[in-house]
Coordinates of C-alpha atoms and ligand atoms in Angstrom, one line a residue:
X1461 CA 49.9 70.3 178.2
X1462 CA 48.6 72.8 175.7
X1463 CA 45.2 71.7 176.9
X1464 CA 46.1 73.6 179.9
X1465 CA 44.7 76.9 178.3
X1466 CA 41.5 75.4 177.9
X1467 CA 41.5 75.1 181.7
X1468 CA 42.2 78.5 182.1
X1469 CA 39.8 79.6 179.7
X1470 CA 36.9 77.5 181.7
X1471 CA 37.9 79.4 184.9
X1472 CA 38.2 82.7 183.1
X1473 CA 34.6 82.1 181.5
X1474 CA 33.2 81.3 184.8
X1475 CA 34.7 84.1 186.9
X1476 CA 33.7 86.8 183.7
X1477 CA 29.9 85.1 183.8
X1478 CA 29.9 84.9 187.7
X1479 CA 32.2 87.3 189.6
X1480 CA 30.5 86.3 192.5
X1481 CA 32.3 83.0 192.5
X1482 CA 35.6 85.1 193.4
X1483 CA 34.3 86.3 196.6
X1484 CA 32.5 83.2 197.7
X1485 CA 35.5 81.1 197.0
X1486 CA 37.9 83.3 199.0
X1487 CA 35.7 83.2 201.8
X1488 CA 35.2 79.5 201.5
X1489 CA 38.9 78.9 201.2
X1490 CA 39.8 81.0 204.3
X1491 CA 36.9 79.0 206.5
X1492 CA 38.4 75.5 205.3
X1493 CA 42.0 76.6 206.2
X1494 CA 40.8 77.4 209.6
X1495 CA 38.7 74.3 210.0
X1496 CA 41.8 72.2 208.7
X1497 CA 44.1 73.9 211.2
X1498 CA 41.7 74.2 214.2
X1499 CA 41.7 70.3 215.0
X1500 CA 45.5 69.7 214.8
X1501 CA 46.0 73.0 217.5
X1502 CA 43.2 71.4 219.7
X1503 CA 45.0 68.3 220.1
X1504 CA 48.1 70.3 220.8
X1505 CA 46.7 72.4 223.1
X1506 CA 44.8 69.5 225.1
X1507 CA 48.0 67.5 225.5
X1508 CA 50.0 70.6 226.5
X1509 CA 47.6 71.7 229.0
X1510 CA 47.1 68.2 230.6
X1511 CA 50.8 67.7 230.9
X1512 CA 51.0 71.4 232.8
X1513 CA 48.6 69.9 235.0
X1514 CA 45.2 72.1 233.8
X1515 CA 42.1 71.1 235.2
X1516 CA 39.5 69.2 233.0
X1517 CA 37.1 72.3 233.3
X1518 CA 39.6 74.7 231.6
X1519 CA 40.5 71.8 228.9
X1520 CA 36.8 71.3 228.3
X1521 CA 36.3 75.0 228.0
X1522 CA 38.7 74.9 225.4
X1523 CA 37.2 72.6 223.5
X1524 CA 33.8 73.9 223.8
X1525 CA 35.3 76.9 222.1
X1526 CA 36.9 75.4 219.4
X1527 CA 33.6 73.4 218.7
X1528 CA 31.7 76.7 218.8
X1529 CA 34.3 78.1 216.1
X1530 CA 34.2 75.1 214.1
X1531 CA 30.0 75.4 214.0
X1532 CA 30.4 78.8 213.1
X1533 CA 32.5 78.1 210.0
X1534 CA 30.5 75.0 209.1
X1535 CA 27.5 77.4 208.9
X1536 CA 29.7 79.8 206.8
X1537 CA 30.6 77.2 204.4
X1538 CA 26.8 75.8 204.3
X1539 CA 25.7 79.6 203.3
X1540 CA 28.4 79.6 200.7
X1541 CA 27.4 76.3 199.1
X1542 CA 24.3 78.0 198.0
X1543 CA 26.1 80.2 196.1
X1544 CA 28.2 77.5 194.6
X1545 CA 24.9 75.5 193.6
X1546 CA 23.5 78.9 192.1
X1547 CA 26.8 79.4 190.0
X1548 CA 26.8 75.5 189.1
X1549 CA 23.0 75.7 187.6
X1550 CA 23.1 79.0 186.1
X1551 CA 26.6 78.6 184.6
X1552 CA 25.8 75.5 182.8
X1553 CA 22.5 77.0 181.3
X1554 CA 24.6 80.0 180.3
X1555 CA 27.4 77.8 178.4
X1556 CA 24.5 75.6 177.0
X1557 CA 23.2 78.7 175.7
X1558 CA 26.6 80.1 173.9
X1559 CA 26.7 76.6 172.4
X1560 CA 23.4 77.0 171.1
X1561 CA 23.8 80.5 169.9
X1562 CA 27.0 79.7 168.4
X1563 CA 25.3 77.4 165.9
X1564 CA 23.8 80.2 163.9
X1565 CA 27.4 81.1 163.4
X1566 CA 28.5 78.0 161.8
X1567 CA 28.5 77.9 158.0
X1568 CA 26.0 75.3 156.9
X1569 CA 28.5 73.2 154.8
X1570 CA 30.2 72.1 158.4
X1571 CA 26.9 70.1 159.1
X1572 CA 27.8 67.6 156.1
X1573 CA 31.3 67.0 157.8
X1574 CA 31.1 63.9 160.2
X1575 CA 34.0 65.4 162.3
X1576 CA 32.2 68.3 162.9
X1577 CA 28.8 66.7 163.7
X1578 CA 30.6 64.2 166.3
X1579 CA 32.1 67.4 167.8
X1580 CA 29.2 69.2 168.0
X1581 CA 27.0 66.6 169.3
X1582 CA 29.8 66.3 171.9
X1583 CA 30.0 70.0 172.7
X1584 CA 26.1 70.2 173.1
X1585 CA 25.9 67.2 175.0
X1586 CA 28.8 67.4 177.6
X1587 CA 30.4 71.1 176.8
X1588 CA 28.5 72.7 179.5
X1589 CA 29.3 70.3 182.2
X1590 CA 32.9 69.5 181.0
X1591 CA 33.5 73.4 181.0
X1592 CA 31.9 74.3 184.3
X1593 CA 33.6 71.2 186.3
X1594 CA 37.1 71.8 184.3
X1595 CA 36.4 75.6 186.2
X1596 CA 35.1 74.5 189.5
X1597 CA 38.1 71.6 190.1
X1598 CA 40.6 74.6 189.4
X1599 CA 38.8 76.6 192.4
X1600 CA 38.9 73.4 194.6
X1601 CA 42.5 73.0 193.5
X1602 CA 43.4 76.5 194.7
X1603 CA 41.5 75.8 197.9
X1604 CA 43.2 72.6 198.7
X1605 CA 46.8 74.0 197.8
X1606 CA 46.1 76.8 200.3
X1607 CA 44.7 74.4 203.0
X1608 CA 47.6 72.2 202.4
X1609 CA 50.3 74.7 202.8
X1610 CA 48.7 75.3 206.2
X1611 CA 49.2 72.0 207.2
X1612 CA 52.6 71.6 205.4
X1613 CA 53.8 74.7 207.4
X1614 CA 52.9 73.0 210.7
X1615 CA 54.4 69.4 209.8
X1616 CA 57.3 70.8 208.1
X1617 CA 58.5 73.0 211.3
X1618 CA 59.8 69.6 212.5
X1619 CA 59.9 67.1 209.6
X1620 CA 59.9 68.3 206.1
X1621 CA 60.8 64.8 204.9
X1622 CA 57.4 63.8 205.5
X1623 CA 56.0 66.6 203.3
X1624 CA 58.5 65.6 200.5
X1625 CA 57.4 62.1 200.7
X1626 CA 53.9 62.9 200.5
X1627 CA 54.5 65.1 197.7
X1628 CA 56.5 62.8 195.6
X1629 CA 53.8 60.3 196.1
X1630 CA 51.3 62.6 195.2
X1631 CA 53.0 63.6 192.0
X1632 CA 53.6 60.0 190.7
X1633 CA 49.7 59.5 191.4
X1634 CA 49.0 62.5 189.2
X1635 CA 50.9 61.0 186.2
X1636 CA 49.1 57.6 186.8
X1637 CA 45.9 59.5 186.5
X1638 CA 46.9 61.4 183.5
X1639 CA 47.2 58.3 181.7
X1640 CA 43.8 57.1 182.8
X1641 CA 42.7 60.6 181.9
X1642 CA 44.1 59.9 178.3
X1643 CA 42.8 56.5 177.8
X1644 CA 39.5 57.5 178.9
X1645 CA 39.5 60.4 176.1
X1646 CA 40.7 58.3 173.6
X1647 CA 38.0 55.8 174.4
X1648 CA 35.3 58.5 174.2
X1649 CA 36.5 59.8 170.9
X1650 CA 35.9 56.0 169.4
X1651 CA 32.8 55.8 171.0
X1652 CA 31.2 58.8 170.0
X1653 CA 30.3 58.3 166.5
X1654 CA 28.9 55.1 167.7
X1655 CA 26.9 56.7 170.1
X1656 CA 25.4 58.7 167.4
X1657 CA 24.7 55.9 165.2
X1658 CA 22.8 54.3 168.1
X1659 CA 21.1 57.3 169.4
X1660 CA 19.9 57.6 165.7
X1661 CA 18.6 54.0 165.9
X1662 CA 16.9 54.7 169.0
X1663 CA 15.2 57.8 167.5
X1664 CA 13.9 56.1 164.8
X1665 CA 12.0 54.0 167.2
X1666 CA 10.3 57.0 168.5
X1667 CA 9.3 58.5 165.5
X1668 CA 5.6 58.2 164.8
X1669 CA 6.6 58.9 161.2
X1670 CA 8.4 55.7 160.9
X1671 CA 5.9 53.4 163.2
X1672 CA 3.8 52.3 159.8
X1673 CA 7.3 51.5 158.1
X1674 CA 8.3 49.7 161.3
X1675 CA 5.2 47.4 161.8
X1676 CA 4.7 46.8 158.0
X1677 CA 8.3 46.4 156.3
X1678 CA 11.5 44.6 156.8
X1679 CA 13.2 48.0 157.8
X1680 CA 12.6 47.1 161.6
X1681 CA 15.1 43.9 161.3
X1682 CA 17.2 45.9 159.6
X1683 CA 17.5 48.6 162.0
X1684 CA 17.5 46.1 164.8
X1685 CA 20.6 44.3 163.0
X1686 CA 22.4 47.6 162.8
X1687 CA 21.5 48.4 166.5
X1688 CA 22.9 45.2 167.5
X1689 CA 26.1 45.6 165.5
X1690 CA 26.7 49.2 166.9
X1691 CA 26.0 48.0 170.6
X1692 CA 28.4 44.9 169.9
X1693 CA 31.1 47.5 168.8
X1694 CA 30.7 49.5 171.7
X1695 CA 31.2 46.5 174.0
X1696 CA 34.3 46.0 172.2
X1697 CA 35.8 49.3 172.4
X1698 CA 34.7 49.1 176.0
X1699 CA 36.7 45.7 176.5
X1700 CA 39.4 47.0 174.7
X1701 CA 40.1 50.2 177.3
X1702 CA 38.5 49.1 180.3
X1703 CA 41.5 46.6 181.5
X1704 CA 44.1 49.2 180.9
X1705 CA 42.0 51.8 182.6
X1706 CA 41.3 49.7 185.5
X1707 CA 45.0 48.7 186.1
X1708 CA 46.5 52.3 186.1
X1709 CA 43.6 53.1 188.5
X1710 CA 44.4 50.4 190.8
X1711 CA 48.2 51.4 190.9
X1712 CA 46.8 54.9 191.7
X1713 CA 44.9 53.6 194.8
X1714 CA 47.6 51.6 196.1
X1715 CA 50.0 54.6 195.9
X1716 CA 47.4 56.8 197.9
X1717 CA 47.1 54.2 200.4
X1718 CA 51.0 54.6 200.9
X1719 CA 50.7 58.3 201.8
X1720 CA 49.4 57.7 205.2
X1721 CA 51.3 55.1 207.0
X1722 CA 54.5 56.7 205.4
X1723 CA 53.8 60.3 206.8
X1724 CA 53.0 58.8 210.1
X1725 CA 55.8 56.6 210.2
X1726 CA 58.1 59.7 209.6
X1727 CA 56.2 61.9 212.1
X1728 CA 56.5 59.4 214.8
X1729 CA 60.1 58.5 214.4
X1730 CA 61.3 62.0 214.7
X1731 CA 58.7 62.8 217.4
X1732 CA 59.9 59.6 219.5
X1733 CA 63.6 60.8 218.9
X1734 CA 62.8 64.1 220.4
X1735 CA 60.2 62.7 223.2
X1736 CA 57.8 65.3 222.0
X1737 CA 54.4 63.9 223.1
X1738 CA 52.3 67.2 222.3
X1739 CA 54.0 67.5 219.0
X1740 CA 53.4 64.0 218.2
X1741 CA 49.8 63.8 219.1
X1742 CA 49.2 67.0 216.9
X1743 CA 51.3 65.9 214.1
X1744 CA 49.3 62.3 214.2
X1745 CA 46.1 64.7 213.1
X1746 CA 48.2 66.8 210.8
X1747 CA 49.7 63.4 209.0
X1748 CA 46.0 62.3 208.7
X1749 CA 45.0 65.6 207.1
X1750 CA 47.8 65.6 205.0
X1751 CA 47.2 62.3 203.6
X1752 CA 43.6 63.2 203.0
X1753 CA 44.4 66.7 201.7
X1754 CA 47.2 65.2 199.1
X1755 CA 45.0 62.5 198.1
X1756 CA 42.2 65.0 197.4
X1757 CA 44.8 67.2 195.6
X1758 CA 45.8 64.6 193.2
X1759 CA 42.1 63.7 192.4
X1760 CA 41.3 67.2 191.5
X1761 CA 44.4 67.4 189.3
X1762 CA 43.4 64.3 187.6
X1763 CA 39.9 65.5 187.2
X1764 CA 41.2 68.6 186.0
X1765 CA 43.3 67.0 183.6
X1766 CA 40.2 65.0 182.1
X1767 CA 38.2 67.8 182.2
X1768 CA 40.3 70.0 180.2
X1769 CA 41.0 67.7 177.6
X1770 CA 37.3 67.5 177.4
X1771 CA 36.4 71.2 177.5
X1772 CA 38.9 71.3 174.5
X1773 CA 36.1 70.2 172.2
X1774 CA 33.3 72.7 173.1
X1775 CA 35.7 75.6 173.3
X1776 CA 37.2 74.7 169.8
X1777 CA 33.5 74.5 168.6
X1778 CA 32.9 78.1 170.3
X1779 CA 35.9 79.6 168.6
X1780 CA 35.2 78.3 165.1
X1781 CA 35.3 80.8 162.5
X1782 CA 32.7 80.7 159.7
X1783 CA 33.1 82.2 156.1
X1784 CA 29.5 83.4 156.0
X1785 CA 27.7 83.3 159.1
X1786 CA 28.3 85.8 161.7
X1787 CA 30.7 88.1 159.8
X1788 CA 28.1 90.7 159.4
X1789 CA 28.3 93.0 156.4
X1790 CA 25.9 95.8 154.8
X1791 CA 22.3 95.6 155.9
X1792 CA 20.0 94.8 153.2
X1793 CA 17.3 97.3 152.1
X1794 CA 13.7 96.3 150.7
X1795 CA 14.2 94.1 147.5
X1796 CA 14.1 95.4 144.1
X1797 CA 16.0 93.0 141.9
X1798 CA 18.1 89.9 141.9
X1799 CA 20.6 88.8 139.3
X1800 CA 22.6 85.6 138.9
X1801 CA 25.3 85.9 136.9
X1802 CA 27.4 83.4 135.3
X1803 CA 27.1 81.1 138.7
X1804 CA 28.9 78.1 138.9
X1805 CA 28.8 75.6 142.0
X1806 CA 29.7 72.3 143.4
X1807 CA 29.6 70.8 146.6
X1808 CA 32.9 69.2 146.2
X1809 CA 34.6 68.7 142.9
X1810 CA 31.6 68.0 140.9
X1811 CA 30.1 71.0 139.4
X1812 CA 26.2 71.1 140.1
X1813 CA 25.2 74.2 139.1
X1814 CA 26.9 75.7 135.9
X1815 CA 26.8 79.3 134.3
X1816 CA 23.5 80.1 135.4
X1817 CA 22.1 83.6 134.6
X1818 CA 19.0 84.8 135.9
X1819 CA 16.9 87.9 136.8
X1820 CA 14.0 88.4 139.4
X1821 CA 12.5 91.8 139.9
X1822 CA 10.0 92.8 142.6
X1823 CA 6.7 91.5 142.3
X1824 CA 7.9 88.7 139.8
X1825 CA 6.3 85.3 139.9
X1826 CA 9.1 83.1 138.7
X1827 CA 8.9 79.6 138.4
X1828 CA 12.0 77.1 138.1
X1829 CA 11.1 73.7 136.8
X1830 CA 13.2 70.4 136.3
X1831 CA 13.6 67.0 137.1
X1832 CA 15.0 65.7 140.7
X1833 CA 18.7 66.2 141.0
X1834 CA 18.7 69.2 138.5
X1835 CA 20.1 71.6 140.9
X1836 CA 17.0 73.5 141.9
X1837 CA 17.3 73.2 145.6
X1838 CA 20.8 73.9 145.5
X1839 CA 20.2 77.2 143.7
X1840 CA 17.8 78.1 146.7
X1841 CA 20.6 77.3 149.1
X1842 CA 22.7 79.6 147.0
X1843 CA 20.1 82.2 147.2
X1844 CA 19.8 81.8 151.0
X1845 CA 23.4 82.0 151.1
X1846 CA 23.9 78.9 152.8
X1847 CA 26.9 78.3 150.3
X1848 CA 28.7 81.1 148.6
X1849 CA 29.0 80.2 144.7
X1850 CA 32.4 79.0 143.2
X1851 CA 32.5 81.5 140.3
X1852 CA 29.9 84.0 139.1
X1853 CA 28.1 86.0 141.6
X1854 CA 24.9 86.6 142.9
X1855 CA 23.7 90.5 143.2
X1856 CA 20.8 91.9 145.5
X1857 CA 19.7 95.3 144.6
X1858 CA 23.0 95.9 143.1
X1859 CA 25.0 94.6 145.7
X1860 CA 27.2 91.4 145.6
X1861 CA 26.0 88.7 148.2
X1862 CA 29.3 88.4 150.0
X1863 CA 29.2 92.2 151.0
X1864 CA 25.7 91.5 152.7
X1865 CA 24.8 90.8 156.1
X1866 CA 23.5 87.2 155.6
X1867 CA 21.1 87.5 158.7
X1868 CA 19.6 90.6 157.4
X1869 CA 19.6 88.9 154.0
X1870 CA 17.6 86.3 155.2
X1871 CA 15.1 88.7 156.3
X1872 CA 14.1 89.7 152.9
X1873 CA 14.8 86.3 151.1
X1874 CA 13.2 83.3 152.6
X1875 CA 12.3 80.0 151.7
X1876 CA 9.9 77.0 152.3
X1877 CA 11.4 73.6 151.7
X1878 CA 9.6 70.3 150.5
X1879 CA 10.3 68.8 154.1
X1880 CA 9.6 71.5 156.5
X1881 CA 10.3 70.9 160.2
X1882 CA 7.1 71.6 162.3
X1883 CA 7.8 72.2 166.1
X1884 CA 6.1 71.0 169.1
X1885 CA 4.8 74.7 170.0
X1886 CA 1.4 76.2 169.1
X1887 CA 0.2 76.5 165.6
X1888 CA 0.3 80.4 165.9
X1889 CA 4.0 80.1 167.0
X1890 CA 5.0 77.6 164.4
X1891 CA 3.8 80.4 162.0
X1892 CA 5.1 83.5 163.4
X1893 CA 8.0 81.8 164.9
X1894 CA 7.2 83.8 168.1
X1895 CA 4.4 83.8 170.8
X1896 CA 1.5 85.7 169.2
X1897 CA 1.0 88.4 171.4
X1898 CA -1.1 91.1 169.9
X1899 CA -4.4 91.3 167.7
X1900 CA -2.2 92.3 164.7
X1901 CA 0.2 89.4 165.2
X1902 CA -3.2 86.9 165.4
X1903 CA -4.6 88.7 162.1
X1904 CA -1.2 88.1 160.6
X1905 CA -1.3 84.4 161.5
X1906 CA -4.9 84.1 160.3
X1907 CA -3.9 85.9 156.8
X1908 CA -1.1 83.1 156.6
X1909 CA -3.1 80.2 157.0
X1910 CA -5.5 81.5 154.5
X1911 CA -2.6 82.1 152.2
X1912 CA -1.7 78.6 152.4
X1913 CA -4.9 77.1 152.6
X1914 CA -4.7 75.7 156.2
X1915 CA -7.0 78.2 157.9
X1916 CA -10.5 75.8 157.6
X1917 CA -8.3 73.1 159.0
X1918 CA -6.8 74.7 162.1
X1919 CA -10.4 76.3 162.8
X1920 CA -11.7 72.8 163.7
X1921 CA -9.4 72.4 166.6
X1922 CA -11.3 73.8 169.9
X1923 CA -8.2 76.3 170.6
X1924 CA -7.4 77.4 167.1
X1925 CA -4.5 78.7 166.5
X1926 CA -3.5 78.2 170.2
X1927 CA -3.5 74.3 169.5
X1928 CA -0.2 72.8 170.3
X1929 CA 1.3 70.8 167.4
X1930 CA 2.1 67.2 168.0
X1931 CA 0.8 65.3 170.8
X1932 CA 4.4 65.0 172.2
X1933 CA 3.4 67.0 175.3
X1934 CA -0.6 67.2 175.0
X1935 CA -3.2 64.5 174.1
X1936 CA -5.4 67.6 172.4
X1937 CA -2.4 68.4 170.2
X1938 CA -2.9 68.8 166.4
X1939 CA -1.7 66.1 164.1
X1940 CA -1.1 67.3 160.6
X1941 CA -0.6 65.2 157.6
X1942 CA 2.4 65.9 155.3
X1943 CA 0.5 68.2 153.4
X1944 CA -0.6 69.8 156.0
X1945 CA 2.6 70.5 157.3
X1946 CA 3.6 71.9 154.1
X1947 CA 1.0 74.4 154.3
X1948 CA 2.0 75.2 157.8
X1949 CA 5.3 75.9 156.4
X1950 CA 4.1 78.1 153.9
X1951 CA 2.1 80.2 156.2
X1952 CA 5.5 80.5 158.0
X1953 CA 6.8 82.2 155.1
X1954 CA 4.0 84.2 154.5
X1955 CA 4.1 85.8 157.9
X1956 CA 7.7 86.0 157.8
X1957 CA 6.9 88.7 155.1
X1958 CA 10.1 87.6 153.0
X1959 CA 10.1 90.1 150.1
X1960 CA 11.4 87.4 147.9
X1961 CA 9.7 84.1 148.8
X1962 CA 11.0 80.9 147.6
X1963 CA 8.7 77.8 147.7
X1964 CA 11.0 74.8 147.0
X1965 CA 8.5 72.0 146.1
X1966 CA 6.3 72.8 149.3
X1967 CA 3.3 71.2 147.9
X1968 CA 5.0 68.0 146.9
X1969 CA 2.6 66.2 149.4
X1970 CA -0.7 67.5 148.1
X1971 CA -2.8 66.0 145.4
X1972 CA -2.8 68.2 142.1
X1973 CA -6.4 69.6 142.6
X1974 CA -5.2 70.9 146.1
X1975 CA -1.9 71.9 144.5
X1976 CA -3.6 73.9 141.8
X1977 CA -6.0 75.5 144.3
X1978 CA -3.3 76.3 146.7
X1979 CA -1.0 78.2 143.8
X1980 CA -3.9 80.0 142.6
X1981 CA -4.5 81.0 146.0
X1982 CA -0.9 82.0 146.7
X1983 CA -0.9 84.1 143.2
X1984 CA -3.8 85.8 144.2
X1985 CA -3.0 87.0 148.0
X1986 CA 0.7 87.3 147.2
X1987 CA 0.2 89.7 144.4
X1988 CA 2.5 92.1 145.8
X1989 CA 5.4 89.5 146.7
X1990 CA 8.0 88.5 144.8
X1991 CA 7.5 84.6 144.3
X1992 CA 9.7 81.9 143.3
X1993 CA 8.4 78.7 142.7
X1994 CA 10.5 75.6 142.4
X1995 CA 8.8 72.5 141.1
X1996 CA 8.9 69.5 138.9
X1997 CA 5.5 69.8 138.2
X1998 CA 4.6 72.4 135.7
X1999 CA 0.9 72.9 136.5
X2000 CA 2.3 75.9 138.8
X2001 CA 4.0 77.2 135.8
X2002 CA 1.4 78.6 133.6
X2003 CA 0.3 81.9 135.5
X2004 CA 4.1 82.8 136.0
X2005 CA 5.9 85.6 134.6
X2006 CA 9.1 83.6 133.6
X2007 CA 9.9 80.1 133.7
X2008 CA 13.3 78.4 133.8
X2009 CA 13.8 74.8 133.0
X2010 CA 16.9 73.1 134.7
X2011 CA 18.8 70.1 133.2
X2012 CA 21.8 68.7 135.2
X2013 CA 22.4 72.1 136.7
X2014 CA 22.2 74.4 133.6
X2015 CA 19.3 76.2 132.0
X2016 CA 18.2 74.8 129.1
X2017 CA 15.0 76.7 128.4
X2018 CA 13.6 80.0 129.7
X2019 CA 10.5 82.1 128.8
X2020 CA 6.7 82.3 129.4
X2021 CA 4.7 79.3 129.3
X2022 CA 3.3 80.4 125.8
X2023 CA 6.8 80.8 124.4
X2024 CA 8.2 77.6 125.8
X2025 CA 5.3 75.6 124.4
X2026 CA 5.7 77.1 121.2
X2027 CA 9.4 76.0 121.2
X2028 CA 8.0 72.5 121.3
X2029 CA 11.2 71.6 123.2
X2030 CA 11.7 69.8 126.6
X2031 CA 9.4 72.1 128.5
X2032 CA 6.6 71.0 126.1
X2033 CA 7.2 67.8 126.2
X2034 CA 7.0 67.2 129.9
X2035 CA 4.0 69.7 130.1
X2036 CA 2.4 67.6 127.9
X2037 CA 3.3 64.5 129.5
X2038 CA 2.2 65.7 133.0
X2039 CA -1.1 67.3 131.7
X2040 CA -2.1 63.4 130.7
X2041 CA -1.7 62.7 134.6
X2042 CA -2.9 66.0 136.0
X2043 CA -4.9 68.1 133.8
X2044 CA -7.2 65.3 132.5
X2045 CA -5.5 64.0 129.6
X2046 CA -5.6 67.0 127.3
X2047 CA -2.7 67.3 125.0
X2048 CA -1.5 70.7 124.1
X2049 CA 0.2 71.2 120.7
Ligands
ADP2608 P1 16.9 69.3 142.8 O1 16.3 70.2 143.9 O2 16.7 69.9 141.3 O3 16.2 68.0 142.8 P2 19.6 69.4 144.1 O4 19.8 70.9 144.1 O5 18.8 69.1 145.4 O6 18.6 68.9 143.1 O7 20.8 68.4 143.8 C1 21.7 68.7 142.6 C2 22.5 67.6 142.7 O8 23.6 68.1 143.8 C3 22.4 66.3 143.0 O9 23.2 65.3 142.0 C4 22.6 65.8 144.3 O10 23.0 64.6 144.6 C5 23.9 67.0 144.7 N1 23.7 67.1 145.9 C6 22.7 68.0 146.7 N2 23.0 68.5 148.0 C7 24.4 67.7 148.1 C8 25.4 67.8 149.2 N3 24.9 68.4 150.4 N4 26.6 67.4 148.9 C9 26.8 67.0 147.9 N5 26.1 66.7 146.6 C10 24.9 67.2 147.1

């Protein structure tokens, strides 16, 4: 029953976002009430007039009047239904937007939690509909209750038992449907992770990048097997719940079928005792109406029941609190310095970074090198404040990270990762992350593409920076190689004008020569920027001001290239072994 809060929240949200709903629903309710009561009175009037010997034309006249009233009311309802449709469409978009916006306020580490991912996909996929229908059914519930009271009042003037009987049956039906709702909820909770798995597998078969593997390796058979297993699991879950649900639903419909004959029987019994033919005739209509209303009422109640259980998930998602995101903090000024002091961090129990100490000043070109798994990307995520460190601190311009507003920080400190996402928008928009509207913005995009070395490739497309990336929506879309996508992402980082710009192995898909050219270019064009290069290739490091060598989450060597070479430690060994591959095999002692 605590889910009822979510029902009220849905209704509150709908009225808050679209107050017009309130007015239109009052008008719909009043007209529905009139439309329900009119037929009952029409019958009574006709029979009474007939018994009193009124002429056919008088009776037809009255019927005509009622018909006009009913047509008028129907027209009003038709007009109001446009308001309902307008609200239904827009409210769902509003909720979807709220859910998407909430994402920015969810801490990054939640995305590693499977329960969160299940709830999150459920919220995004179903939240707008569930919240809307939860609110909408409550509105129709109120409307139907008011209509029912009108009819109850008419029937119970003479026969309260009929009302009592109808209400009791209705309540039993609600309880039955509650069970059905609960079973459905349990079923969907078990199905959700399976659907997520199946969607993933379906998606792989759409991915252009996966096509070559699918055609040439054994991965296709493995994925198909998994797809088959997940589908079988889903069938099993369905079998488990379907029978139980069907039995409860069947019992419910049998009960509902009993309302009409029961009410009619009671009405008939009392009417014939008193021999009131006019009352009997109108009460017959009332009995039909009440049976319909009650079955509608209980259906609405049952729908609310299941919708409020379902709207719990998106509401919980919307009310999630985070330790980092969306909590505000001090706005961040222009970058001068960044210090890392005795920093420790681990994703779970295991420490990934230990006792790190570093300093970066405005204009520095710093390199962090180390083997895969040494903790380099983890440090980048900490610098972007996707996580907070467990011990020690990161200090920006003398201010500790937790005191800063993360979104303001990320305007100054930004990163490009190894596997960047490119989006199906134009090249210009991919770089600028907004539409390219002015000449200055166009120039910025061009500068950024030159910085990353993609400019010449882009100019080969007829529409230049206006070319749509991917062929998802346009045959003439740009198809980029892995290296080109990395360059596009580097251009994006440049255009965002990060003052501390981190490049986390963004050149891994380039050949050594192209990579060397890229770094040279970046060092030249990014003179005034503070650049932090992360790599396990050392060709990038020679021209850097300072180099940190990571191993298993600790800094094992630090200094300028020449100093580290003189040390003849790990850096020296790595550099020599790589120079054989990349720098023509020249050994450096
Ligand atoms: P690098 O960038 O140097 O290759 P990473 O920072 O990506 O190294 O990873 C460092 C260690 O942290 C690795 O052992 C990796 O398995 C672990 N790790 C990375 N991301 C996560 C995560 N989200 N959850 C748990 N462990 C992680």
